[in-house]
Amino acid sequence: MDLEHTTEVTISGHAQKLGTLAAQLGYEGSLALGSLEDEVRFYQQRTVESCMEIGKRLLLIKEQTPHGEFNKRIEMLNFTPRMAQKFMSAVLKFSKTNSNSLLQKAGNQTKLLELVMLDDDEIELIEQGGSIGDVSLDTIETMSVRELKKALRDAKSDIE
């Protein structure tokens, strides 16, 4: 067997394994890397939008619930009080400003919930192209959640 034929067999075997995995997962879309990455970005954005929608609804539930009943209601929805508070805080924080680009750059729920610690002026500054320490629109998108969390904490401690 020559090298070219061996490479073809290897690629064919890999493609077959990939196809089998996709079928097991019930995935019927394109298996091209670029397409898969685009779909991940699409669903990340939907995750942020869903977080905001969940927060809105939790705020409305809280408003309608008698004192002491809210925690029971959110537990029925499988939320801890702390997590529900984060979703509600995100809505209150980001609905005050036109922070669409910041929400897009957040890309996922975990980063969105980290950005809640920014005050309104800091959100506006970032939205307008400025930065808080190492945190800017461009860096938010490229940072991991851990890096974003550390950069936000460092920026806050520098300010204080």
Short mmCIF file of N, CA, C and O in Angstrom, two decimals, residues 18-130:
data_model
loop_
_atom_site.label_atom_id
_atom_site.label_comp_id
_atom_site.label_asym_id
_atom_site.label_seq_id
_atom_site.Cartn_x
_atom_site.Cartn_y
_atom_site.Cartn_z
N LEU A 18 -17.25 10.10 11.74
CA LEU A 18 -17.91 11.39 11.90
C LEU A 18 -19.38 11.29 11.52
O LEU A 18 -20.26 11.78 12.25
N GLY A 19 -19.67 10.63 10.41
CA GLY A 19 -21.05 10.43 9.98
C GLY A 19 -21.84 9.61 10.98
O GLY A 19 -23.00 9.90 11.26
N THR A 20 -21.22 8.59 11.54
CA THR A 20 -21.87 7.75 12.54
C THR A 20 -22.19 8.56 13.80
O THR A 20 -23.29 8.47 14.35
N LEU A 21 -21.23 9.38 14.23
CA LEU A 21 -21.46 10.24 15.41
C LEU A 21 -22.60 11.21 15.15
O LEU A 21 -23.49 11.38 15.99
N ALA A 22 -22.60 11.85 13.99
CA ALA A 22 -23.67 12.79 13.65
C ALA A 22 -25.02 12.09 13.69
O ALA A 22 -26.00 12.63 14.22
N ALA A 23 -25.09 10.88 13.15
CA ALA A 23 -26.35 10.12 13.14
C ALA A 23 -26.78 9.78 14.57
O ALA A 23 -27.96 9.91 14.93
N GLN A 24 -25.84 9.38 15.41
CA GLN A 24 -26.15 9.05 16.81
C GLN A 24 -26.69 10.28 17.55
O GLN A 24 -27.56 10.16 18.41
N LEU A 25 -26.16 11.44 17.22
CA LEU A 25 -26.58 12.68 17.87
C LEU A 25 -27.87 13.25 17.28
O LEU A 25 -28.43 14.21 17.81
N GLY A 26 -28.30 12.68 16.16
CA GLY A 26 -29.49 13.21 15.49
C GLY A 26 -29.19 14.50 14.75
O GLY A 26 -30.08 15.29 14.47
N TYR A 27 -27.93 14.71 14.40
CA TYR A 27 -27.51 15.92 13.69
C TYR A 27 -27.59 15.66 12.20
O TYR A 27 -27.03 14.69 11.70
N GLU A 28 -28.29 16.56 11.50
CA GLU A 28 -28.48 16.37 10.06
C GLU A 28 -27.89 17.49 9.22
O GLU A 28 -28.06 17.50 8.01
N GLY A 29 -27.19 18.43 9.83
CA GLY A 29 -26.63 19.56 9.10
C GLY A 29 -25.31 19.24 8.46
O GLY A 29 -24.86 18.09 8.42
N SER A 30 -24.67 20.29 7.97
CA SER A 30 -23.36 20.16 7.33
C SER A 30 -22.31 19.78 8.37
O SER A 30 -22.34 20.22 9.51
N LEU A 31 -21.37 18.96 7.95
CA LEU A 31 -20.28 18.54 8.83
C LEU A 31 -19.00 19.34 8.58
O LEU A 31 -17.97 19.07 9.19
N ALA A 32 -19.07 20.33 7.69
CA ALA A 32 -17.90 21.17 7.42
C ALA A 32 -17.58 22.00 8.67
O ALA A 32 -18.49 22.52 9.32
N LEU A 33 -16.31 22.08 9.00
CA LEU A 33 -15.90 22.81 10.21
C LEU A 33 -16.44 24.24 10.25
O LEU A 33 -16.94 24.69 11.29
N GLY A 34 -16.32 24.96 9.16
CA GLY A 34 -16.80 26.34 9.13
C GLY A 34 -18.29 26.43 9.42
O GLY A 34 -18.74 27.30 10.18
N SER A 35 -19.06 25.52 8.86
CA SER A 35 -20.50 25.51 9.10
C SER A 35 -20.80 25.19 10.56
O SER A 35 -21.68 25.80 11.18
N LEU A 36 -20.10 24.22 11.11
CA LEU A 36 -20.30 23.86 12.52
C LEU A 36 -19.96 25.03 13.44
O LEU A 36 -20.69 25.32 14.40
N GLU A 37 -18.86 25.74 13.14
CA GLU A 37 -18.48 26.90 13.96
C GLU A 37 -19.52 28.01 13.85
O GLU A 37 -19.86 28.65 14.85
N ASP A 38 -20.04 28.25 12.65
CA ASP A 38 -21.10 29.26 12.47
C ASP A 38 -22.33 28.89 13.28
O ASP A 38 -22.97 29.75 13.89
N GLU A 39 -22.69 27.62 13.28
CA GLU A 39 -23.86 27.18 14.04
C GLU A 39 -23.64 27.33 15.54
O GLU A 39 -24.55 27.70 16.28
N VAL A 40 -22.42 27.06 16.01
CA VAL A 40 -22.12 27.26 17.43
C VAL A 40 -22.30 28.73 17.79
O VAL A 40 -22.94 29.06 18.80
N ARG A 41 -21.79 29.64 16.97
CA ARG A 41 -21.96 31.07 17.24
C ARG A 41 -23.44 31.46 17.28
O ARG A 41 -23.87 32.23 18.12
N PHE A 42 -24.22 30.91 16.34
CA PHE A 42 -25.65 31.18 16.28
C PHE A 42 -26.32 30.75 17.59
O PHE A 42 -27.09 31.51 18.18
N TYR A 43 -26.02 29.54 18.04
CA TYR A 43 -26.66 29.05 19.26
C TYR A 43 -26.12 29.74 20.51
O TYR A 43 -26.86 29.90 21.49
N GLN A 44 -24.88 30.18 20.49
CA GLN A 44 -24.38 30.97 21.62
C GLN A 44 -25.17 32.26 21.75
O GLN A 44 -25.56 32.65 22.84
N GLN A 45 -25.42 32.93 20.63
CA GLN A 45 -26.19 34.17 20.66
C GLN A 45 -27.60 33.91 21.15
O GLN A 45 -28.15 34.67 21.92
N ARG A 46 -28.18 32.82 20.70
CA ARG A 46 -29.53 32.46 21.15
C ARG A 46 -29.54 32.20 22.65
O ARG A 46 -30.51 32.48 23.33
N THR A 47 -28.43 31.65 23.18
CA THR A 47 -28.33 31.40 24.61
C THR A 47 -28.39 32.70 25.38
O THR A 47 -29.10 32.82 26.38
N VAL A 48 -27.66 33.71 24.93
CA VAL A 48 -27.68 35.02 25.59
C VAL A 48 -29.09 35.61 25.53
O VAL A 48 -29.61 36.10 26.54
N GLU A 49 -29.71 35.54 24.36
CA GLU A 49 -31.08 36.06 24.22
C GLU A 49 -32.03 35.31 25.14
O GLU A 49 -32.90 35.91 25.77
N SER A 50 -31.87 34.00 25.24
CA SER A 50 -32.72 33.20 26.12
C SER A 50 -32.52 33.58 27.58
O SER A 50 -33.49 33.65 28.35
N CYS A 51 -31.28 33.86 27.96
CA CYS A 51 -31.00 34.29 29.34
C CYS A 51 -31.75 35.58 29.66
O CYS A 51 -32.32 35.72 30.75
N MET A 52 -31.74 36.49 28.72
CA MET A 52 -32.44 37.76 28.93
C MET A 52 -33.95 37.52 29.03
O MET A 52 -34.62 38.11 29.88
N GLU A 53 -34.48 36.66 28.21
CA GLU A 53 -35.91 36.36 28.26
C GLU A 53 -36.30 35.66 29.55
O GLU A 53 -37.34 35.93 30.14
N ILE A 54 -35.44 34.75 30.02
CA ILE A 54 -35.69 34.08 31.29
C ILE A 54 -35.70 35.10 32.42
O ILE A 54 -36.58 35.09 33.28
N GLY A 55 -34.72 36.00 32.41
CA GLY A 55 -34.65 37.03 33.44
C GLY A 55 -35.88 37.91 33.48
O GLY A 55 -36.40 38.25 34.55
N LYS A 56 -36.38 38.29 32.31
CA LYS A 56 -37.61 39.11 32.24
C LYS A 56 -38.77 38.40 32.90
O LYS A 56 -39.52 38.97 33.69
N ARG A 57 -38.92 37.14 32.56
CA ARG A 57 -40.04 36.38 33.09
C ARG A 57 -39.90 36.14 34.59
O ARG A 57 -40.88 36.18 35.33
N LEU A 58 -38.67 35.90 35.06
CA LEU A 58 -38.46 35.75 36.50
C LEU A 58 -38.81 37.04 37.24
O LEU A 58 -39.42 36.99 38.32
N LEU A 59 -38.45 38.18 36.66
CA LEU A 59 -38.82 39.46 37.29
C LEU A 59 -40.33 39.63 37.37
O LEU A 59 -40.87 40.09 38.39
N LEU A 60 -41.02 39.24 36.32
CA LEU A 60 -42.48 39.36 36.30
C LEU A 60 -43.12 38.38 37.28
O LEU A 60 -44.10 38.72 37.95
N ILE A 61 -42.55 37.17 37.40
CA ILE A 61 -43.05 36.21 38.38
C ILE A 61 -42.84 36.77 39.79
O ILE A 61 -43.75 36.72 40.63
N LYS A 62 -41.65 37.31 40.02
CA LYS A 62 -41.35 37.86 41.36
C LYS A 62 -42.32 38.98 41.71
O LYS A 62 -42.78 39.07 42.84
N GLU A 63 -42.63 39.82 40.75
CA GLU A 63 -43.53 40.94 40.98
C GLU A 63 -44.93 40.46 41.37
O GLU A 63 -45.61 41.11 42.15
N GLN A 64 -45.34 39.33 40.85
CA GLN A 64 -46.70 38.84 41.10
C GLN A 64 -46.80 37.88 42.29
O GLN A 64 -47.90 37.51 42.69
N THR A 65 -45.68 37.48 42.82
CA THR A 65 -45.67 36.46 43.85
C THR A 65 -45.71 37.10 45.24
O THR A 65 -44.95 38.02 45.52
N PRO A 66 -46.59 36.59 46.11
CA PRO A 66 -46.62 37.10 47.49
C PRO A 66 -45.28 36.89 48.18
O PRO A 66 -44.53 35.96 47.85
N HIS A 67 -45.00 37.74 49.16
CA HIS A 67 -43.74 37.67 49.91
C HIS A 67 -43.52 36.25 50.44
O HIS A 67 -44.39 35.65 51.00
N GLY A 68 -42.32 35.73 50.20
CA GLY A 68 -41.96 34.41 50.68
C GLY A 68 -42.30 33.27 49.73
O GLY A 68 -41.91 32.13 49.97
N GLU A 69 -42.99 33.55 48.66
CA GLU A 69 -43.40 32.50 47.73
C GLU A 69 -42.48 32.38 46.50
O GLU A 69 -42.49 31.37 45.82
N PHE A 70 -41.71 33.43 46.22
CA PHE A 70 -40.90 33.44 45.01
C PHE A 70 -39.91 32.29 44.97
O PHE A 70 -39.77 31.60 43.96
N ASN A 71 -39.21 32.04 46.08
CA ASN A 71 -38.22 30.96 46.08
C ASN A 71 -38.86 29.61 45.80
O ASN A 71 -38.28 28.77 45.12
N LYS A 72 -40.06 29.39 46.32
CA LYS A 72 -40.76 28.13 46.03
C LYS A 72 -41.06 28.01 44.55
O LYS A 72 -40.90 26.94 43.95
N ARG A 73 -41.48 29.10 43.96
CA ARG A 73 -41.80 29.09 42.52
C ARG A 73 -40.56 28.82 41.67
O ARG A 73 -40.61 28.05 40.73
N ILE A 74 -39.47 29.50 42.00
CA ILE A 74 -38.27 29.30 41.17
C ILE A 74 -37.68 27.92 41.37
O ILE A 74 -37.11 27.35 40.44
N GLU A 75 -37.82 27.36 42.57
CA GLU A 75 -37.34 26.00 42.78
C GLU A 75 -38.13 25.01 41.93
O GLU A 75 -37.57 24.03 41.44
N MET A 76 -39.43 25.26 41.72
CA MET A 76 -40.23 24.41 40.84
C MET A 76 -39.73 24.50 39.40
O MET A 76 -39.90 23.58 38.60
N LEU A 77 -39.08 25.62 39.06
CA LEU A 77 -38.51 25.81 37.73
C LEU A 77 -37.05 25.36 37.67
O LEU A 77 -36.36 25.61 36.68
N ASN A 78 -36.57 24.75 38.75
CA ASN A 78 -35.19 24.25 38.85
C ASN A 78 -34.13 25.35 38.85
O ASN A 78 -33.06 25.19 38.27
N PHE A 79 -34.45 26.47 39.48
CA PHE A 79 -33.48 27.55 39.67
C PHE A 79 -33.16 27.68 41.14
O PHE A 79 -34.05 27.55 41.98
N THR A 80 -31.90 27.97 41.44
CA THR A 80 -31.56 28.35 42.80
C THR A 80 -31.86 29.84 42.92
O THR A 80 -31.85 30.56 41.91
N PRO A 81 -32.10 30.34 44.12
CA PRO A 81 -32.32 31.78 44.27
C PRO A 81 -31.16 32.61 43.72
O PRO A 81 -31.37 33.64 43.08
N ARG A 82 -29.94 32.13 43.90
CA ARG A 82 -28.76 32.88 43.42
C ARG A 82 -28.76 32.97 41.88
O ARG A 82 -28.49 34.02 41.31
N MET A 83 -29.06 31.86 41.22
CA MET A 83 -29.06 31.86 39.75
C MET A 83 -30.19 32.73 39.22
O MET A 83 -30.00 33.49 38.27
N ALA A 84 -31.37 32.63 39.84
CA ALA A 84 -32.49 33.47 39.42
C ALA A 84 -32.11 34.95 39.56
O ALA A 84 -32.40 35.76 38.68
N GLN A 85 -31.44 35.29 40.66
CA GLN A 85 -31.03 36.67 40.87
C GLN A 85 -30.06 37.14 39.80
O GLN A 85 -30.14 38.27 39.33
N LYS A 86 -29.17 36.26 39.35
CA LYS A 86 -28.23 36.63 38.29
C LYS A 86 -28.95 36.94 36.99
O LYS A 86 -28.64 37.91 36.31
N PHE A 87 -29.92 36.10 36.63
CA PHE A 87 -30.69 36.34 35.40
C PHE A 87 -31.45 37.66 35.50
O PHE A 87 -31.47 38.44 34.55
N MET A 88 -32.08 37.88 36.65
CA MET A 88 -32.86 39.10 36.82
C MET A 88 -31.95 40.33 36.82
O MET A 88 -32.28 41.36 36.21
N SER A 89 -30.79 40.22 37.43
CA SER A 89 -29.83 41.33 37.44
C SER A 89 -29.34 41.65 36.04
O SER A 89 -29.17 42.82 35.69
N ALA A 90 -29.12 40.62 35.24
CA ALA A 90 -28.66 40.84 33.86
C ALA A 90 -29.69 41.64 33.08
O ALA A 90 -29.35 42.58 32.36
N VAL A 91 -30.96 41.29 33.24
CA VAL A 91 -32.01 42.02 32.52
C VAL A 91 -32.06 43.46 32.99
O VAL A 91 -32.11 44.39 32.17
N LEU A 92 -32.05 43.67 34.28
CA LEU A 92 -32.11 45.03 34.81
C LEU A 92 -30.91 45.85 34.37
O LEU A 92 -31.03 47.02 34.03
N LYS A 93 -29.76 45.22 34.35
CA LYS A 93 -28.52 45.91 33.98
C LYS A 93 -28.49 46.27 32.50
O LYS A 93 -28.20 47.39 32.12
N PHE A 94 -28.80 45.31 31.64
CA PHE A 94 -28.61 45.51 30.21
C PHE A 94 -29.82 46.08 29.50
O PHE A 94 -29.73 46.47 28.35
N SER A 95 -30.96 46.15 30.16
CA SER A 95 -32.12 46.76 29.52
C SER A 95 -32.11 48.28 29.68
O SER A 95 -32.83 48.98 28.98
N LYS A 96 -31.28 48.79 30.57
CA LYS A 96 -31.17 50.24 30.79
C LYS A 96 -30.45 50.94 29.64
O LYS A 96 -30.68 52.10 29.39
N THR A 97 -29.56 50.23 29.02
CA THR A 97 -28.74 50.84 27.97
C THR A 97 -28.97 50.10 26.66
O THR A 97 -29.53 49.02 26.63
N ASN A 98 -28.48 50.69 25.61
CA ASN A 98 -28.52 50.02 24.31
C ASN A 98 -27.24 49.21 24.20
O ASN A 98 -26.28 49.62 23.57
N SER A 99 -27.23 48.05 24.84
CA SER A 99 -26.01 47.27 24.95
C SER A 99 -26.01 46.05 24.04
O SER A 99 -25.49 45.00 24.40
N ASN A 100 -26.56 46.19 22.85
CA ASN A 100 -26.63 45.06 21.93
C ASN A 100 -25.27 44.51 21.56
O ASN A 100 -25.07 43.31 21.50
N SER A 101 -24.30 45.39 21.28
CA SER A 101 -22.99 44.87 20.87
C SER A 101 -22.30 44.16 22.04
O SER A 101 -21.64 43.16 21.84
N LEU A 102 -22.50 44.66 23.24
CA LEU A 102 -21.92 44.00 24.40
C LEU A 102 -22.54 42.62 24.59
O LEU A 102 -21.84 41.64 24.84
N LEU A 103 -23.85 42.52 24.43
CA LEU A 103 -24.52 41.23 24.55
C LEU A 103 -24.06 40.27 23.45
O LEU A 103 -23.87 39.08 23.71
N GLN A 104 -23.86 40.78 22.25
CA GLN A 104 -23.38 39.92 21.16
C GLN A 104 -21.97 39.42 21.45
O GLN A 104 -21.64 38.27 21.20
N LYS A 105 -21.11 40.30 21.96
CA LYS A 105 -19.74 39.91 22.24
C LYS A 105 -19.65 38.94 23.40
O LYS A 105 -18.75 38.11 23.45
N ALA A 106 -20.59 39.04 24.34
CA ALA A 106 -20.59 38.11 25.47
C ALA A 106 -20.67 36.68 24.94
O ALA A 106 -19.92 35.82 25.37
N GLY A 107 -21.57 36.46 24.01
CA GLY A 107 -21.61 35.18 23.31
C GLY A 107 -22.21 34.02 24.07
O GLY A 107 -22.74 33.12 23.46
N ASN A 108 -22.12 34.00 25.39
CA ASN A 108 -22.71 32.89 26.13
C ASN A 108 -23.20 33.34 27.49
O ASN A 108 -22.87 34.41 27.97
N GLN A 109 -23.98 32.47 28.10
CA GLN A 109 -24.63 32.77 29.36
C GLN A 109 -23.62 33.10 30.46
O GLN A 109 -23.80 34.05 31.22
N THR A 110 -22.55 32.35 30.55
CA THR A 110 -21.60 32.53 31.63
C THR A 110 -20.92 33.90 31.55
O THR A 110 -20.77 34.58 32.56
N LYS A 111 -20.51 34.30 30.36
CA LYS A 111 -19.90 35.63 30.21
C LYS A 111 -20.92 36.72 30.49
O LYS A 111 -20.60 37.72 31.14
N LEU A 112 -22.14 36.55 30.02
CA LEU A 112 -23.19 37.53 30.28
C LEU A 112 -23.35 37.74 31.78
O LEU A 112 -23.39 38.88 32.25
N LEU A 113 -23.42 36.66 32.52
CA LEU A 113 -23.62 36.77 33.96
C LEU A 113 -22.41 37.36 34.67
O LEU A 113 -22.54 37.97 35.73
N GLU A 114 -21.23 37.22 34.10
CA GLU A 114 -20.03 37.88 34.66
C GLU A 114 -20.09 39.39 34.43
O GLU A 114 -19.67 40.18 35.26
N LEU A 115 -20.62 39.80 33.28
CA LEU A 115 -20.68 41.23 32.93
C LEU A 115 -21.67 42.01 33.81
O LEU A 115 -21.63 43.23 33.83
N VAL A 116 -22.52 41.30 34.53
CA VAL A 116 -23.49 41.95 35.41
C VAL A 116 -22.79 42.80 36.47
O VAL A 116 -23.33 43.80 36.94
N MET A 117 -21.56 42.44 36.82
CA MET A 117 -20.86 43.18 37.87
C MET A 117 -20.44 44.60 37.44
O MET A 117 -20.10 45.43 38.26
N LEU A 118 -20.50 44.89 36.14
CA LEU A 118 -20.17 46.24 35.67
C LEU A 118 -21.28 47.21 36.04
O LEU A 118 -22.46 46.86 36.01
N ASP A 119 -20.91 48.44 36.37
CA ASP A 119 -21.96 49.43 36.62
C ASP A 119 -22.37 50.07 35.29
O ASP A 119 -21.74 49.85 34.25
N ASP A 120 -23.43 50.85 35.32
CA ASP A 120 -24.00 51.41 34.09
C ASP A 120 -22.99 52.24 33.30
O ASP A 120 -22.93 52.15 32.07
N ASP A 121 -22.19 53.04 33.98
CA ASP A 121 -21.19 53.88 33.31
C ASP A 121 -20.13 53.02 32.61
O ASP A 121 -19.67 53.34 31.52
N GLU A 122 -19.75 51.92 33.25
CA GLU A 122 -18.75 51.04 32.66
C GLU A 122 -19.30 50.33 31.43
O GLU A 122 -18.59 50.18 30.43
N ILE A 123 -20.56 49.92 31.50
CA ILE A 123 -21.19 49.29 30.34
C ILE A 123 -21.23 50.27 29.18
O ILE A 123 -20.88 49.93 28.05
N GLU A 124 -21.61 51.50 29.47
CA GLU A 124 -21.68 52.52 28.42
C GLU A 124 -20.30 52.80 27.83
O GLU A 124 -20.14 52.93 26.62
N LEU A 125 -19.29 52.85 28.69
CA LEU A 125 -17.92 53.09 28.23
C LEU A 125 -17.47 51.98 27.27
O LEU A 125 -16.93 52.25 26.19
N ILE A 126 -17.71 50.74 27.63
CA ILE A 126 -17.33 49.61 26.78
C ILE A 126 -18.12 49.65 25.48
O ILE A 126 -17.58 49.44 24.40
N GLU A 127 -19.42 49.93 25.58
CA GLU A 127 -20.27 50.02 24.38
C GLU A 127 -19.75 51.07 23.40
O GLU A 127 -19.87 50.91 22.20
N GLN A 128 -19.16 52.14 23.91
CA GLN A 128 -18.68 53.23 23.06
C GLN A 128 -17.25 53.00 22.59
O GLN A 128 -16.63 53.89 22.01
N GLY A 129 -16.71 51.80 22.85
CA GLY A 129 -15.38 51.47 22.34
C GLY A 129 -14.27 51.62 23.35
O GLY A 129 -13.11 51.38 23.03
N GLY A 130 -14.58 52.02 24.57
CA GLY A 130 -13.57 52.16 25.60
C GLY A 130 -13.28 50.82 26.27
O GLY A 130 -13.71 49.77 25.81
#
